[in-house]
DNA sequence: TTGTAAGCGTTATCAT
DNA sequence: ATGATAACGCTTACAA
């Protein structure tokens, strides 16, 4: 391995100068700089990042912990995180916790040892454990909020409201909600806005695992509950429901309308294409990086370690109702839309 | 920050002993060990991985470079890599090259600086550049082969053959191939087996970007070419084609059969569910890690730097035809299946 | 502008 | 079994 010393020696300068020429180009004489850079290139010098990290105390890496990298939205978050990190000169250490709350805590710790801070997506762990993360190192949450940690989440209540208003304006009056996991923060968020639109009866169809089959499994209760439209916890569930409805000979949206949540790629690939609430996952990833690395931070405050008495920074990203083909007119066609909230 | 020295001092031992107690537990006296471990815990000691890496020359990380982490198969590879790496005590540094061949080379270099070796998925770069990667550090390819680098790929020709034989046994005689990108190694692989099944006429429909819309765009040529069945470069294209066919009133599989490639989650969510060739992406990720880290390697050979004259290790994983609903009987119904190759 | 030298926190060699 | 001590490769005061 060719080290900085080798380059320095070959270029006839001290290691210090060689280091400067490489990392702080404008502080060394032009001639020297060129000479060093050239010899470095010739020798095929490659900086040892471990040594650099040790000397500077900056690993140049951030951690990203996700429950399941195969889930479309986590993949999107990863995309955003990676892109923003690269822009900022950082690398991304990723870890998949396999939806396991135990693993999550352990992994977050392990990752934190090697990075400047970690971005934790939709943590499955309990609130108590969440608090403990703060003193392992800077931590930013995505799709979950906590009193101790900075976070970026979504204006889901607004999204729910928009979906509900949309359905109402189409003439629907009783709407079913096929909920997410009982322990999911995001489900509680969605539920919190379920009654925000007046003139609607909401039928709560309970909690479901956020997978395709849950939608299929819910089809009987949906049909029995008397609703003319259904809001689902996420797109996967919605697609499962639509499929199952169709296989029963029930048409979407003619007989029943369905709305999803997330706007994953699948939402546009089904027939009918899914009306859904779009969450800006990749953007969330980018913002989380900024929060973590303190870009645009008000003052010298470390993410994850807020100054005493100061609330951690929380960002909520806007969502957007994307109307496609899975929603149509309901029983009471002739009703004008509610005024926009 | 609490360092090993702090722990050592507090425990009344030398840093060396403290280090041993932590990393090589059975070489220190039981009593000492307990004392050190306890104080370490009490003080909240967390090892500085950069220092460890510098001292041992092992970063404990591997790199994973993918064209697009949002693509289902790369996500699956990442899942496999992550899981296997964790089992082996390694962490995964990930980088998304955004389908950009330039970025790919640069990123691979950057990543290589911080890790023990990198796994490069479906590289978009040219063959020439590929060769240059070897001396940046150990490198393993996934879904591409090279004369210089170890790789794990798939027995796609077998898969093509199986798909073709399946269609033939259903009574199809002329089959269209909707190909992938002209530069894709995987497309060449698939094409290489296109004529392996006798008694079939193959209509080559040219190259297409591997996205949903390509399938939709290909619908006219498909219908014009006289084929009763279509083999697509991948599932996305296949689904696009099916959708487009259906919107023209053409039924799948009654009027035309469609086969995909990859077996992404989407393949089971469409109506009809897609018949496809399943590629074991996650397994490929795991194997790539093993190749990279030399687990099960014959001798002291570094991946990516094969001993002179010795061919790099290449693994080809088996594939499987998954028959679902998008393929049905063709014009010549009554024909018995070919004997299995 | 450049060089000297002192770390950064661990591990590993060599004595003891 | 444990303790000095010297690396590991780089950065960064501090001097010159």
XYZ file of C-alpha atoms (C1' of nucleotides) in Angstrom:
714
model
C 0.000 0.000 0.000
C 1.216 3.439 -0.916
C 0.897 5.921 1.904
C 1.027 9.653 2.149
C 4.636 9.398 3.318
C 5.531 7.627 0.104
C 3.962 10.373 -1.938
C 5.647 13.053 0.165
C 9.038 11.426 -0.152
C 8.666 10.933 -3.902
C 7.562 14.522 -4.334
C 10.304 15.786 -2.106
C 8.078 17.408 0.475
C 7.049 16.696 4.016
C 4.017 14.554 4.800
C 2.317 17.649 6.121
C 2.651 19.458 2.840
C 1.512 16.435 0.928
C -1.524 16.229 3.160
C -2.295 19.888 2.556
C -1.828 19.616 -1.176
C -4.424 16.893 -1.207
C -6.938 18.151 1.261
C -6.422 21.889 1.384
C -5.089 22.698 -2.086
C -5.091 26.474 -1.899
C -2.838 26.690 1.097
C 0.220 25.343 -0.695
C 2.244 26.877 -3.495
C 0.913 26.104 -6.934
C 4.108 24.406 -8.030
C 4.314 22.190 -4.990
C 0.673 21.328 -5.259
C 0.967 20.155 -8.839
C 4.038 18.126 -8.054
C 2.368 16.393 -5.142
C -0.852 15.730 -7.008
C 1.055 14.339 -9.943
C 3.202 11.987 -7.900
C 0.135 10.922 -5.961
C -1.539 10.012 -9.199
C 1.536 8.296 -10.575
C 1.995 6.230 -7.468
C -1.692 5.411 -7.371
C -2.070 6.850 -3.921
C -5.380 6.192 -2.210
C -6.095 7.857 1.094
C -6.653 5.582 4.035
C -10.022 6.711 5.306
C -9.653 4.971 8.625
C -6.546 6.988 9.370
C -8.210 10.163 8.249
C -11.257 9.418 10.366
C -9.088 8.765 13.378
C -7.164 11.969 12.935
C -10.090 14.240 12.192
C -12.751 12.536 14.228
C -15.019 12.461 11.198
C -15.829 9.193 9.527
C -17.538 10.831 6.595
C -20.353 8.346 6.907
C -23.923 8.390 8.073
C -26.015 5.397 9.001
C -29.374 4.415 7.615
C -31.437 1.871 9.502
C -34.556 0.491 7.852
C -36.987 -2.265 8.786
C -36.960 -3.724 5.277
C -35.012 -2.446 2.333
C -37.287 -4.349 -0.019
C -40.235 -2.166 0.876
C -40.724 0.436 -1.816
C -40.868 3.402 0.522
C -37.748 2.462 2.417
C -35.992 1.973 -0.868
C -37.116 5.462 -1.835
C -35.885 6.874 1.437
C -32.569 5.174 0.857
C -32.421 6.725 -2.571
C -32.967 10.191 -1.151
C -30.522 9.674 1.682
C -27.864 8.355 -0.647
C -28.247 11.196 -3.119
C -28.142 13.916 -0.489
C -25.286 12.267 1.348
C -23.227 12.141 -1.809
C -23.889 15.813 -2.447
C -22.579 16.500 1.004
C -19.557 14.250 0.573
C -20.791 11.542 2.887
C -21.181 7.828 2.441
C -24.104 5.753 3.642
C -23.840 2.752 5.895
C -27.069 0.818 5.606
C -28.627 -1.785 7.835
C -31.801 -3.783 7.455
C -33.413 -4.822 10.703
C -35.795 -7.328 9.185
C -38.789 -5.792 10.937
C -37.365 -6.977 14.222
C -37.566 -4.545 17.116
C -34.790 -6.294 19.041
C -32.421 -6.315 16.125
C -33.285 -2.703 15.524
C -31.914 -1.461 18.787
C -28.794 -3.569 18.518
C -28.158 -2.643 14.914
C -28.692 1.052 15.533
C -26.019 0.825 18.201
C -23.583 -1.031 16.028
C -24.068 1.374 13.170
C -23.730 4.401 15.374
C -20.199 3.312 16.279
C -18.959 3.862 12.772
C -20.834 6.932 11.598
C -21.490 10.570 12.354
C -25.112 9.876 13.055
C -27.951 7.611 12.053
C -31.228 8.012 10.306
C -33.761 5.619 11.712
C -36.759 4.812 9.542
C -40.138 3.902 10.959
C -38.629 2.388 14.068
C -40.527 -0.623 15.345
C -39.086 -0.324 18.826
C -41.047 0.993 21.767
C -41.055 4.614 22.824
C -38.871 3.895 25.823
C -36.040 2.369 23.819
C -36.323 5.190 21.331
C -35.364 7.697 23.988
C -32.235 5.751 24.786
C -30.912 6.176 21.281
C -30.209 9.848 21.744
C -27.078 9.295 23.772
C -25.570 6.749 21.422
C -25.097 9.571 18.994
C -26.986 11.944 16.731
C -30.187 10.359 15.509
C -32.925 11.487 13.174
C -36.231 9.688 12.844
C -38.197 9.273 9.661
C -41.910 8.531 9.752
C -42.105 8.692 13.508
C -41.921 11.401 16.079
C -40.484 11.401 19.545
C -40.095 13.944 22.269
C -36.355 13.363 22.400
C -35.297 13.057 18.797
C -35.454 15.203 15.703
C -37.636 13.753 13.015
C -39.044 14.144 9.581
C -42.522 12.890 9.028
C -45.494 13.629 6.862
C -48.620 15.709 7.102
C -50.692 12.589 7.008
C -53.704 14.113 8.736
C -53.918 16.566 5.882
C -53.705 13.670 3.475
C -56.464 11.770 5.204
C -58.589 14.889 5.183
C -57.976 15.411 1.482
C -58.877 11.824 0.699
C -62.020 12.038 2.769
C -63.053 15.342 1.226
C -62.448 13.902 -2.210
C -64.685 10.960 -1.470
C -67.328 13.162 0.028
C -67.404 15.376 -2.995
C -67.957 12.294 -5.106
C -71.062 11.581 -3.121
C -69.816 9.053 -0.593
C -71.202 9.289 2.913
C -70.049 6.179 4.719
C -66.414 5.327 4.444
C -64.507 2.381 5.817
C -60.946 2.578 7.146
C -58.778 -0.492 6.835
C -56.129 0.330 9.396
C -52.490 -0.537 9.764
C -50.687 -2.396 12.535
C -51.802 -1.554 15.999
C -48.298 -0.547 16.994
C -47.602 1.633 13.988
C -47.108 5.296 14.694
C -48.274 6.086 11.188
C -51.579 4.348 11.796
C -52.297 6.461 14.824
C -51.447 9.504 12.757
C -53.940 8.534 10.095
C -56.653 7.711 12.566
C -56.253 11.088 14.201
C -57.798 12.739 11.175
C -60.474 10.214 10.445
C -63.242 12.441 11.733
C -61.947 15.717 10.435
C -64.435 15.919 7.582
C -68.030 16.558 8.652
C -70.976 14.784 7.114
C -69.190 11.452 6.886
C -69.694 8.249 8.779
C -66.417 6.412 9.307
C -66.459 2.687 9.865
C -63.284 1.540 11.539
C -62.391 -1.880 10.250
C -59.601 -2.387 12.745
C -55.907 -3.165 12.447
C -54.199 -5.119 9.727
C -50.711 -6.074 8.720
C -49.643 -3.712 5.972
C -49.459 -6.332 3.244
C -51.337 -7.245 0.120
C -53.092 -10.187 1.712
C -54.598 -8.038 4.429
C -56.508 -6.172 1.791
C -57.756 -9.402 0.355
C -58.702 -10.655 3.793
C -60.643 -7.518 4.594
C -62.963 -7.847 1.646
C -65.805 -9.474 3.547
C -65.951 -6.922 6.321
C -65.690 -4.163 3.776
C -68.694 -5.450 1.888
C -70.673 -6.058 5.059
C -70.092 -2.673 6.616
C -72.194 -0.692 4.231
C -69.507 1.719 3.130
C -69.380 2.891 -0.466
C -65.724 3.845 -0.230
C -62.654 2.553 1.578
C -59.547 4.281 2.781
C -56.664 1.884 3.299
C -53.599 2.099 5.495
C -51.369 1.818 2.474
C -51.249 1.025 -1.203
C -50.385 -2.610 -0.757
C -53.485 -3.184 1.304
C -55.541 -1.134 -1.116
C -54.346 -3.128 -4.098
C -55.063 -6.358 -2.301
C -58.533 -5.160 -1.523
C -59.215 -4.054 -5.082
C -58.032 -7.343 -6.475
C -60.172 -9.263 -4.062
C -63.190 -7.101 -4.727
C -62.804 -7.615 -8.441
C -62.522 -11.355 -8.115
C -65.890 -11.222 -6.356
C -67.325 -9.441 -9.331
C -67.480 -6.100 -7.579
C -66.310 -3.258 -9.769
C -63.925 -0.530 -8.686
C -64.780 2.306 -8.727
C -68.306 1.754 -10.073
C -69.495 -0.262 -7.094
C -67.028 0.836 -4.503
C -64.205 3.351 -4.328
C -60.803 2.632 -2.864
C -58.078 5.004 -1.731
C -54.557 4.008 -0.771
C -51.671 5.693 0.960
C -47.993 6.122 0.011
C -48.151 6.153 -3.780
C -45.726 3.367 -4.467
C -44.930 2.458 -8.060
C -47.448 -0.332 -7.937
C -50.273 2.182 -7.548
C -49.979 3.182 -11.170
C -49.548 -0.339 -12.501
C -52.839 -1.804 -11.431
C -56.179 -1.644 -13.186
C -57.747 0.592 -12.161
C -54.797 2.743 -11.209
C -55.006 3.612 -7.566
C -56.127 6.911 -6.116
C -53.782 7.488 -3.226
C -52.105 9.927 -0.903
C -48.550 10.488 -2.024
C -45.891 10.699 0.647
C -42.569 12.235 -0.452
C -40.305 9.473 0.761
C -37.162 10.395 -1.073
C -37.505 14.005 -0.008
C -37.818 12.814 3.565
C -34.531 11.005 3.158
C -32.837 14.139 1.895
C -34.214 16.304 4.654
C -33.192 13.771 7.253
C -29.618 13.966 6.037
C -29.684 17.729 6.298
C -31.092 17.547 9.776
C -28.453 15.050 10.775
C -25.533 16.881 9.309
C -26.783 20.185 10.596
C -26.970 21.846 7.228
C -29.257 24.798 7.766
C -29.404 24.183 11.468
C -30.065 27.345 13.436
C -27.139 27.078 15.775
C -24.512 24.775 17.125
C -26.922 22.092 18.067
C -26.293 18.432 17.545
C -29.114 16.448 16.097
C -30.153 13.833 18.575
C -28.682 15.782 21.423
C -30.808 18.878 21.615
C -29.668 21.583 23.958
C -31.303 21.146 27.293
C -34.809 22.501 27.293
C -34.875 22.930 23.543
C -37.267 20.758 21.591
C -35.698 18.609 18.898
C -36.187 19.861 15.397
C -39.166 18.335 13.665
C -40.006 18.599 10.028
C -43.313 17.617 8.520
C -43.441 17.215 4.794
C -46.542 17.978 2.776
C -48.502 15.216 1.105
C -50.634 15.203 -1.985
C -53.781 13.400 -2.978
C -53.285 11.757 -6.336
C -56.617 11.060 -7.937
C -56.511 8.179 -10.365
C -59.060 5.605 -11.340
C -60.023 3.740 -8.211
C -62.424 6.391 -6.959
C -65.695 7.327 -8.596
C -69.087 8.740 -7.813
C -70.902 7.393 -4.811
C -74.548 6.998 -3.798
C -75.158 10.716 -3.416
C -73.866 11.992 -6.678
C -75.221 15.515 -6.677
C -73.372 17.015 -3.782
C -70.980 19.893 -4.306
C -67.501 19.589 -2.832
C -66.778 20.911 0.605
C -64.869 24.153 0.610
C -61.198 23.415 0.817
C -59.950 23.308 4.366
C -15.731 10.442 24.648
C -14.646 7.537 26.804
C -11.667 5.683 25.399
C -10.073 2.393 26.099
C -7.463 4.143 28.239
C -10.225 5.473 30.444
C -11.629 2.022 30.916
C -8.172 0.587 31.567
C -7.343 3.223 34.123
C -10.682 2.838 35.893
C -10.279 -0.919 35.952
C -6.699 -0.675 37.104
C -5.152 -2.458 34.160
C -3.103 -1.493 31.161
C -4.760 -0.480 27.896
C -3.370 -3.651 26.388
C -5.165 -5.813 28.883
C -8.356 -3.850 28.506
C -8.150 -4.329 24.772
C -7.670 -8.042 25.207
C -10.497 -8.371 27.690
C -12.803 -6.852 25.124
C -11.621 -8.433 21.946
C -9.929 -11.623 23.006
C -11.758 -12.545 26.201
C -10.252 -15.963 26.844
C -6.690 -14.796 26.929
C -7.078 -12.798 30.131
C -7.760 -13.998 33.643
C -11.421 -14.433 34.434
C -11.336 -11.928 37.265
C -9.619 -9.242 35.260
C -11.931 -9.810 32.367
C -15.044 -9.317 34.441
C -13.636 -6.200 36.017
C -12.781 -4.665 32.673
C -16.077 -5.576 31.075
C -17.971 -4.180 34.006
C -16.162 -0.864 34.063
C -16.494 -0.629 30.310
C -20.226 -1.006 30.674
C -20.426 1.408 33.562
C -18.473 4.044 31.729
C -20.504 3.482 28.593
C -17.416 2.674 26.590
C -17.898 2.424 22.835
C -15.027 1.254 20.715
C -13.753 3.674 18.127
C -14.002 1.702 14.920
C -11.773 4.051 12.986
C -8.943 3.426 15.408
C -9.552 -0.263 15.320
C -9.604 -0.250 11.551
C -6.357 1.660 11.414
C -4.647 -0.691 13.782
C -5.904 -3.936 12.327
C -6.185 -2.940 8.722
C -9.733 -4.220 8.635
C -12.602 -1.800 8.333
C -15.232 -4.448 8.940
C -17.219 -3.087 6.057
C -18.020 -4.149 2.541
C -19.345 -1.938 -0.218
C -22.435 -2.466 -2.305
C -22.803 -0.487 -5.491
C -26.129 -0.597 -7.309
C -27.542 1.262 -10.299
C -30.831 1.964 -8.545
C -31.791 0.909 -5.077
C -35.459 1.429 -5.912
C -35.407 -1.422 -8.377
C -36.922 -4.478 -6.751
C -34.089 -6.819 -7.646
C -31.368 -4.528 -6.405
C -33.305 -4.088 -3.216
C -33.425 -7.857 -2.923
C -29.719 -8.130 -3.536
C -29.155 -5.520 -0.864
C -31.285 -7.538 1.497
C -29.213 -10.650 0.904
C -25.938 -8.805 1.149
C -26.967 -7.103 4.348
C -28.130 -10.314 5.976
C -25.032 -12.281 5.073
C -22.736 -9.449 6.014
C -24.298 -9.202 9.427
C -23.872 -12.930 9.953
C -20.222 -12.467 9.163
C -19.864 -9.441 11.400
C -19.562 -6.940 8.594
C -21.383 -3.743 7.836
C -22.577 -2.618 4.432
C -21.687 0.650 2.804
C -24.167 1.256 0.025
C -24.051 3.529 -2.973
C -26.599 4.192 -5.675
C -25.132 5.203 -9.012
C -28.374 6.408 -10.534
C -27.916 4.290 -13.630
C -24.982 6.466 -14.577
C -21.924 4.712 -15.931
C -19.634 7.646 -15.136
C -20.824 7.941 -11.575
C -20.482 4.212 -11.254
C -16.760 4.155 -11.785
C -16.179 7.113 -9.525
C -18.440 5.813 -6.804
C -16.925 2.351 -6.887
C -13.558 3.978 -6.304
C -14.743 6.118 -3.457
C -16.446 3.209 -1.782
C -13.471 0.954 -2.210
C -11.392 3.342 -0.095
C -13.392 2.607 3.001
C -14.196 -1.067 2.728
C -12.654 -4.515 2.459
C -14.100 -5.001 -0.982
C -17.063 -4.082 -3.088
C -19.937 -5.918 -4.655
C -20.877 -4.329 -7.904
C -24.351 -5.022 -9.235
C -25.196 -5.086 -12.925
C -22.475 -2.601 -13.756
C -23.440 -0.244 -16.545
C -19.834 0.609 -17.344
C -17.968 -0.724 -20.336
C -15.872 -3.853 -20.263
C -12.653 -1.883 -20.354
C -13.417 0.133 -17.241
C -14.562 -3.025 -15.541
C -11.113 -4.507 -15.800
C -9.593 -1.481 -14.106
C -11.633 -2.067 -10.980
C -9.638 -5.099 -10.000
C -6.666 -3.144 -8.754
C -8.704 -0.722 -6.702
C -9.434 -3.596 -4.402
C -11.347 -6.862 -4.187
C -14.438 -6.736 -6.340
C -17.256 -9.162 -6.985
C -19.758 -8.710 -9.777
C -23.419 -9.599 -9.628
C -25.414 -10.170 -12.784
C -22.452 -9.688 -15.043
C -19.353 -11.651 -15.875
C -15.881 -10.508 -16.678
C -12.623 -12.204 -17.452
C -10.889 -10.345 -14.628
C -13.361 -10.382 -11.793
C -15.177 -12.985 -9.756
C -18.903 -12.901 -10.252
C -22.209 -14.383 -9.350
C -24.788 -14.528 -12.059
C -27.724 -16.641 -13.071
C -28.328 -19.578 -15.323
C -30.497 -17.428 -17.501
C -30.056 -19.540 -20.627
C -31.600 -22.402 -18.723
C -34.427 -20.125 -17.736
C -35.036 -19.000 -21.283
C -35.014 -22.600 -22.403
C -37.504 -23.557 -19.713
C -39.808 -20.714 -20.656
C -39.589 -21.592 -24.315
C -40.198 -25.273 -23.659
C -43.159 -24.380 -21.503
C -44.672 -22.289 -24.270
C -43.978 -24.936 -26.838
C -45.687 -27.569 -24.784
C -48.719 -25.308 -24.601
C -48.861 -25.328 -28.357
C -47.101 -22.113 -29.234
C -44.878 -22.150 -32.291
C -43.928 -18.573 -32.960
C -42.678 -16.592 -30.030
C -41.662 -12.969 -29.815
C -38.801 -11.699 -27.668
C -39.051 -8.187 -26.321
C -35.422 -7.561 -25.485
C -33.664 -5.441 -22.915
C -31.207 -2.614 -23.403
C -28.681 -3.115 -26.106
C -25.820 -2.670 -23.671
C -27.165 -4.995 -21.006
C -25.087 -8.072 -20.341
C -28.197 -9.843 -19.141
C -29.922 -9.257 -22.457
C -27.096 -10.886 -24.357
C -27.310 -13.779 -21.940
C -30.996 -14.220 -22.610
C -30.602 -13.927 -26.347
C -27.932 -16.593 -26.329
C -30.544 -19.214 -25.538
C -33.320 -17.951 -27.753
C -32.839 -20.692 -30.297
C -32.130 -23.522 -27.926
C -35.569 -25.096 -28.266
C -36.229 -26.706 -31.641
C -39.509 -26.354 -33.453
C -39.970 -22.729 -32.517
C -39.780 -19.605 -34.577
C -38.401 -16.683 -32.583
C -39.252 -13.161 -33.613
C -36.752 -10.709 -32.220
C -38.525 -7.484 -31.407
C -35.342 -5.597 -30.668
C -34.063 -3.706 -27.666
C -36.097 -1.827 -25.119
C -35.539 0.071 -21.918
C -36.419 -2.271 -19.077
C -39.413 -0.290 -17.860
C -43.136 -0.667 -17.769
C -43.737 1.741 -20.627
C -41.548 -0.247 -22.976
C -43.953 -3.113 -22.675
C -46.829 -0.813 -23.477
C -44.954 0.649 -26.413
C -44.167 -2.754 -27.836
C -47.772 -3.792 -28.102
C -48.180 -2.912 -31.764
C -45.152 -4.793 -32.984
C -46.131 -7.717 -30.814
C -49.527 -7.907 -32.404
C -48.160 -7.414 -35.875
C -45.472 -10.051 -35.679
C -47.729 -13.041 -35.650
C -46.486 -14.549 -32.417
C -48.901 -16.267 -30.098
C -46.628 -15.856 -27.108
C -44.130 -13.285 -25.902
C -41.049 -13.598 -23.769
C -40.050 -10.310 -22.172
C -36.718 -9.050 -20.917
C -38.158 -8.584 -17.472
C -41.337 -8.505 -15.444
C -41.810 -4.783 -15.659
C -41.854 -4.919 -19.425
C -44.104 -7.968 -19.329
C -46.604 -6.285 -17.054
C -46.616 -3.208 -19.237
C -47.263 -5.356 -22.245
C -50.068 -7.270 -20.587
C -51.734 -4.094 -19.455
C -51.485 -2.607 -22.896
C -52.742 -5.759 -24.557
C -55.726 -5.822 -22.238
C -56.597 -2.233 -22.893
C -56.771 -3.179 -26.578
C -59.266 -5.864 -25.708
C -56.789 -8.666 -26.207
C -57.001 -11.297 -23.519
C -54.050 -12.784 -21.692
C -53.526 -15.695 -21.834
C -56.507 -16.646 -24.016
C -55.386 -14.637 -27.024
C -51.721 -14.316 -26.298
C -49.350 -15.665 -23.658
C -46.753 -13.559 -21.874
C -43.715 -14.614 -19.886
C -41.562 -12.310 -17.787
C -38.195 -12.541 -16.136
C -37.027 -11.863 -12.560
C -40.131 -12.654 -10.529
C -40.470 -9.385 -8.715
C -43.281 -8.943 -6.205
C -45.371 -7.226 -8.823
C -45.558 -10.420 -10.843
C -47.985 -11.923 -8.377
C -50.075 -8.790 -7.924
C -51.308 -8.359 -11.448
C -54.300 -9.963 -13.117
C -53.459 -12.365 -14.551
C -50.523 -13.164 -12.307
C -47.391 -13.364 -14.381
C -45.638 -16.515 -15.502
C -41.976 -15.708 -15.125
C -38.445 -16.952 -14.642
C -37.424 -16.451 -11.052
C -33.916 -15.238 -10.384
C -32.633 -15.728 -6.821
C -31.502 -12.163 -6.205
C -31.126 -12.282 -2.471
C -29.188 -15.514 -2.679
C -26.890 -13.867 -5.183
C -26.242 -11.140 -2.660
C -25.340 -13.666 0.004
C -23.046 -15.625 -2.273
C -21.347 -12.452 -3.410
C -20.504 -11.625 0.187
C -19.034 -15.063 0.685
C -16.996 -14.736 -2.450
C -15.769 -11.334 -1.390
C -14.874 -12.300 2.123
C -13.310 -15.525 1.003
C -15.521 -17.758 3.085
C -15.218 -21.145 1.473
C -12.506 -19.982 -0.852
C -10.149 -22.729 -1.909
C -6.934 -21.034 -0.928
C -5.410 -17.732 0.009
C -6.752 -15.932 -2.980
C -8.147 -12.461 -2.860
C -11.369 -11.860 -4.687
C -10.782 -9.372 -7.417
C -7.104 -10.114 -7.471
C -6.909 -13.681 -8.653
C -3.550 -15.332 -8.585
C -1.806 -14.877 -11.887
C -3.060 -17.326 -14.458
C -5.944 -18.434 -12.308
C -9.421 -17.601 -13.536
C -11.568 -15.597 -11.146
C -14.184 -17.562 -9.307
C -17.562 -17.525 -11.013
C -20.790 -18.729 -9.551
C -23.955 -19.244 -11.525
C -27.140 -19.618 -9.573
C -30.008 -21.751 -10.785
C -33.266 -20.203 -11.911
C -36.791 -21.494 -11.886
C -39.746 -21.107 -14.196
C -42.764 -20.058 -12.189
C -45.906 -20.848 -14.087
C -48.796 -18.606 -13.166
C -51.718 -17.280 -15.141
C -50.308 -15.317 -18.036
C -49.552 -18.319 -20.177
C -52.123 -20.602 -21.734
C -52.663 -22.931 -24.645
C -51.602 -21.725 -28.045
C -52.665 -22.421 -31.615
C -51.420 -26.002 -31.643
C -52.998 -27.353 -28.536
C -52.476 -31.044 -28.973
C -48.731 -31.285 -28.847
C -46.994 -33.252 -26.115
C -44.244 -31.463 -24.212
C -40.677 -31.793 -25.340
C -38.624 -34.160 -23.244
C -36.886 -32.180 -20.530
C -33.442 -30.998 -21.565
C 4.809 28.486 2.191
C 6.739 24.497 4.422
C 8.550 21.313 8.069
C 8.491 19.173 12.809
C 6.137 16.703 15.889
C 2.366 15.459 18.565
C -1.484 13.143 18.682
C -6.152 10.362 17.171
C -7.730 5.249 19.852
C -6.626 0.582 18.945
C -4.004 -3.526 18.399
C 0.078 -6.287 18.533
C 4.868 -7.448 19.609
C 7.867 -8.446 22.975
C 9.260 -8.672 27.420
C 8.362 -9.744 32.076
C -1.476 -13.298 32.521
C -0.118 -8.608 32.079
C 2.462 -4.323 30.912
C 5.414 -1.166 28.070
C 5.833 0.390 23.682
C 5.671 0.763 19.000
C 3.105 1.014 15.111
C -1.322 2.043 11.921
C -1.684 6.572 8.225
C -3.261 10.895 8.514
C -4.126 15.820 10.209
C -2.897 19.918 12.516
C -1.068 23.100 15.737
C 3.127 25.326 16.230
C 7.567 26.798 14.506
C 10.524 28.302 11.203
